[in-house]
PDB file of C-alpha atoms in Angstrom:
ATOM      1  CA  MET A   1       3.872 -37.085  -1.165  1.00  0.00           C
ATOM      2  CA  THR A   2       3.242 -33.378  -1.324  1.00  0.00           C
ATOM      3  CA  THR A   3       3.280 -31.778  -4.661  1.00  0.00           C
ATOM      4  CA  PRO A   4       5.054 -28.135  -5.145  1.00  0.00           C
ATOM      5  CA  GLU A   5       1.619 -26.872  -5.877  1.00  0.00           C
ATOM      6  CA  ARG A   6       0.312 -27.864  -2.512  1.00  0.00           C
ATOM      7  CA  SER A   7       3.029 -26.706  -0.569  1.00  0.00           C
ATOM      8  CA  THR A   8       2.682 -23.170  -2.293  1.00  0.00           C
ATOM      9  CA  LEU A   9       0.200 -20.426  -1.224  1.00  0.00           C
ATOM     10  CA  VAL A  10      -0.774 -17.937  -3.631  1.00  0.00           C
ATOM     11  CA  ARG A  11      -2.804 -14.809  -2.499  1.00  0.00           C
ATOM     12  CA  ARG A  12      -4.011 -11.561  -3.671  1.00  0.00           C
ATOM     13  CA  ILE A  13      -3.913  -8.872  -0.911  1.00  0.00           C
ATOM     14  CA  LEU A  14      -5.687  -5.465  -0.992  1.00  0.00           C
ATOM     15  CA  VAL A  15      -4.672  -3.274   1.797  1.00  0.00           C
ATOM     16  CA  GLU A  16      -6.590   0.089   2.594  1.00  0.00           C
ATOM     17  CA  GLY A  17      -5.832   2.994   4.870  1.00  0.00           C
ATOM     18  CA  VAL A  18      -2.832   5.361   4.890  1.00  0.00           C
ATOM     19  CA  VAL A  19      -0.656   3.061   2.733  1.00  0.00           C
ATOM     20  CA  GLN A  20       0.817   5.231   0.000  1.00  0.00           C
ATOM     21  CA  GLY A  21       3.605   7.692   0.640  1.00  0.00           C
ATOM     22  CA  VAL A  22       4.646   6.056   3.614  1.00  0.00           C
ATOM     23  CA  GLY A  23       6.982   3.242   2.293  1.00  0.00           C
ATOM     24  CA  TYR A  24       4.534   0.608   2.411  1.00  0.00           C
ATOM     25  CA  ARG A  25       5.572  -1.068  -1.044  1.00  0.00           C
ATOM     26  CA  GLU A  26       9.282  -1.224  -0.023  1.00  0.00           C
ATOM     27  CA  PHE A  27       8.345  -2.409   3.554  1.00  0.00           C
ATOM     28  CA  THR A  28       6.367  -5.182   1.705  1.00  0.00           C
ATOM     29  CA  ARG A  29       9.178  -5.947  -0.728  1.00  0.00           C
ATOM     30  CA  ARG A  30      11.819  -6.428   1.901  1.00  0.00           C
ATOM     31  CA  ALA A  31       9.556  -8.442   4.224  1.00  0.00           C
ATOM     32  CA  ALA A  32       8.850 -10.742   1.187  1.00  0.00           C
ATOM     33  CA  LEU A  33      12.434 -11.259   0.373  1.00  0.00           C
ATOM     34  CA  ARG A  34      13.550 -11.909   3.912  1.00  0.00           C
ATOM     35  CA  LEU A  35      10.672 -14.408   4.053  1.00  0.00           C
ATOM     36  CA  ASN A  36      11.408 -16.009   0.586  1.00  0.00           C
ATOM     37  CA  VAL A  37       8.112 -15.080  -0.820  1.00  0.00           C
ATOM     38  CA  SER A  38       7.831 -14.091  -4.469  1.00  0.00           C
ATOM     39  CA  GLY A  39       5.365 -11.897  -6.280  1.00  0.00           C
ATOM     40  CA  TRP A  40       4.556  -8.072  -6.642  1.00  0.00           C
ATOM     41  CA  VAL A  41       3.187  -4.949  -4.873  1.00  0.00           C
ATOM     42  CA  ARG A  42       1.606  -1.846  -6.347  1.00  0.00           C
ATOM     43  CA  ASN A  43      -0.181   1.210  -5.388  1.00  0.00           C
ATOM     44  CA  ARG A  44      -3.756   1.443  -6.952  1.00  0.00           C
ATOM     45  CA  SER A  45      -5.310   4.768  -8.199  1.00  0.00           C
ATOM     46  CA  ASP A  46      -7.857   4.427  -5.604  1.00  0.00           C
ATOM     47  CA  GLY A  47      -5.373   4.907  -2.653  1.00  0.00           C
ATOM     48  CA  ALA A  48      -4.894   1.231  -1.660  1.00  0.00           C
ATOM     49  CA  VAL A  49      -2.084  -1.015  -2.074  1.00  0.00           C
ATOM     50  CA  GLU A  50      -2.426  -4.459  -3.869  1.00  0.00           C
ATOM     51  CA  ALA A  51      -0.059  -7.498  -3.865  1.00  0.00           C
ATOM     52  CA  LEU A  52       0.219 -10.878  -5.233  1.00  0.00           C
ATOM     53  CA  VAL A  53       2.317 -13.207  -3.104  1.00  0.00           C
ATOM     54  CA  ARG A  54       3.439 -16.723  -3.655  1.00  0.00           C
ATOM     55  CA  GLY A  55       5.608 -18.852  -1.238  1.00  0.00           C
ATOM     56  CA  PRO A  56       5.559 -21.638   1.510  1.00  0.00           C
ATOM     57  CA  PRO A  57       2.509 -21.274   3.549  1.00  0.00           C
ATOM     58  CA  ALA A  58       4.119 -20.306   6.764  1.00  0.00           C
ATOM     59  CA  SER A  59       5.981 -17.542   4.822  1.00  0.00           C
ATOM     60  CA  VAL A  60       2.981 -16.204   3.171  1.00  0.00           C
ATOM     61  CA  GLU A  61       1.091 -16.029   6.375  1.00  0.00           C
ATOM     62  CA  ALA A  62       4.004 -14.403   8.067  1.00  0.00           C
ATOM     63  CA  LEU A  63       4.139 -11.642   5.372  1.00  0.00           C
ATOM     64  CA  ILE A  64       0.359 -11.176   5.650  1.00  0.00           C
ATOM     65  CA  ALA A  65       0.888 -10.593   9.300  1.00  0.00           C
ATOM     66  CA  GLU A  66       3.617  -7.908   8.762  1.00  0.00           C
ATOM     67  CA  MET A  67       1.389  -6.257   6.073  1.00  0.00           C
ATOM     68  CA  ARG A  68      -1.281  -6.017   8.761  1.00  0.00           C
ATOM     69  CA  GLN A  69       0.963  -3.768  10.637  1.00  0.00           C
ATOM     70  CA  GLY A  70       2.762  -2.019   7.794  1.00  0.00           C
ATOM     71  CA  PRO A  71       5.757   0.476   8.161  1.00  0.00           C
ATOM     72  CA  ARG A  72       6.097   2.980  10.949  1.00  0.00           C
ATOM     73  CA  PHE A  73       3.862   5.798   9.368  1.00  0.00           C
ATOM     74  CA  ALA A  74       1.224   3.697   7.792  1.00  0.00           C
ATOM     75  CA  ALA A  75      -2.202   3.142   9.176  1.00  0.00           C
ATOM     76  CA  VAL A  76      -3.642  -0.030   7.976  1.00  0.00           C
ATOM     77  CA  GLU A  77      -7.504   0.174   8.295  1.00  0.00           C
ATOM     78  CA  ARG A  78      -8.465  -3.032   6.238  1.00  0.00           C
ATOM     79  CA  LEU A  79      -6.532  -5.920   4.615  1.00  0.00           C
ATOM     80  CA  ASN A  80      -8.328  -8.366   2.617  1.00  0.00           C
ATOM     81  CA  VAL A  81      -6.903 -11.630   1.599  1.00  0.00           C
ATOM     82  CA  ILE A  82      -8.256 -13.456  -1.313  1.00  0.00           C
ATOM     83  CA  LYS A  83      -7.231 -17.023  -2.188  1.00  0.00           C
ATOM     84  CA  HIS A  84      -5.971 -17.907  -5.638  1.00  0.00           C
ATOM     85  CA  ASP A  85      -6.370 -21.460  -6.963  1.00  0.00           C
ATOM     86  CA  GLU A  86      -4.090 -20.758  -9.991  1.00  0.00           C
ATOM     87  CA  THR A  87      -0.199 -20.446  -9.764  1.00  0.00           C
ATOM     88  CA  PRO A  88       0.925 -17.185 -11.502  1.00  0.00           C
ATOM     89  CA  SER A  89       3.290 -17.498 -14.229  1.00  0.00           C
ATOM     90  CA  ASP A  90       6.770 -18.185 -12.933  1.00  0.00           C
ATOM     91  CA  ASP A  91       8.278 -14.935 -11.523  1.00  0.00           C
ATOM     92  CA  GLY A  92      11.638 -16.333 -10.976  1.00  0.00           C
ATOM     93  CA  GLY A  93      11.576 -16.236  -7.213  1.00  0.00           C
ATOM     94  CA  THR A  94      11.718 -12.459  -7.238  1.00  0.00           C
ATOM     95  CA  PHE A  95       9.489  -9.879  -5.293  1.00  0.00           C
ATOM     96  CA  VAL A  96       9.016  -6.627  -7.207  1.00  0.00           C
ATOM     97  CA  VAL A  97       7.476  -3.162  -6.694  1.00  0.00           C
ATOM     98  CA  ARG A  98       5.363  -2.437  -9.805  1.00  0.00           C
ATOM     99  CA  SER A  99       4.088   0.976 -10.864  1.00  0.00           C
ATOM    100  CA  THR A 100       0.544   2.130  -9.902  1.00  0.00           C
ATOM    101  CA  ALA A 101      -2.332   0.237 -11.375  1.00  0.00           C
TER     102      ALA A 101
END
């Protein structure tokens, strides 16, 4: 029998390139909500965008694929995915845009 923890992926994503000032965070939030992925996304002071995502494996992978493309005016140069073994605290199933880190 599959436990809920094993049917849920948690990933930290760091996106570099032209990803601030182009609607990248809102693009990610909308895609996450559509794909039933929870977590957060924020701009970093170094110009990158960072996200922590949690959801069904296929949905998380689909979100990562969309994040590689980004919105129309973005230019994603690098996207790093970091596996998280720990499940973050319950986020209530929402996906939010956070202020700059």
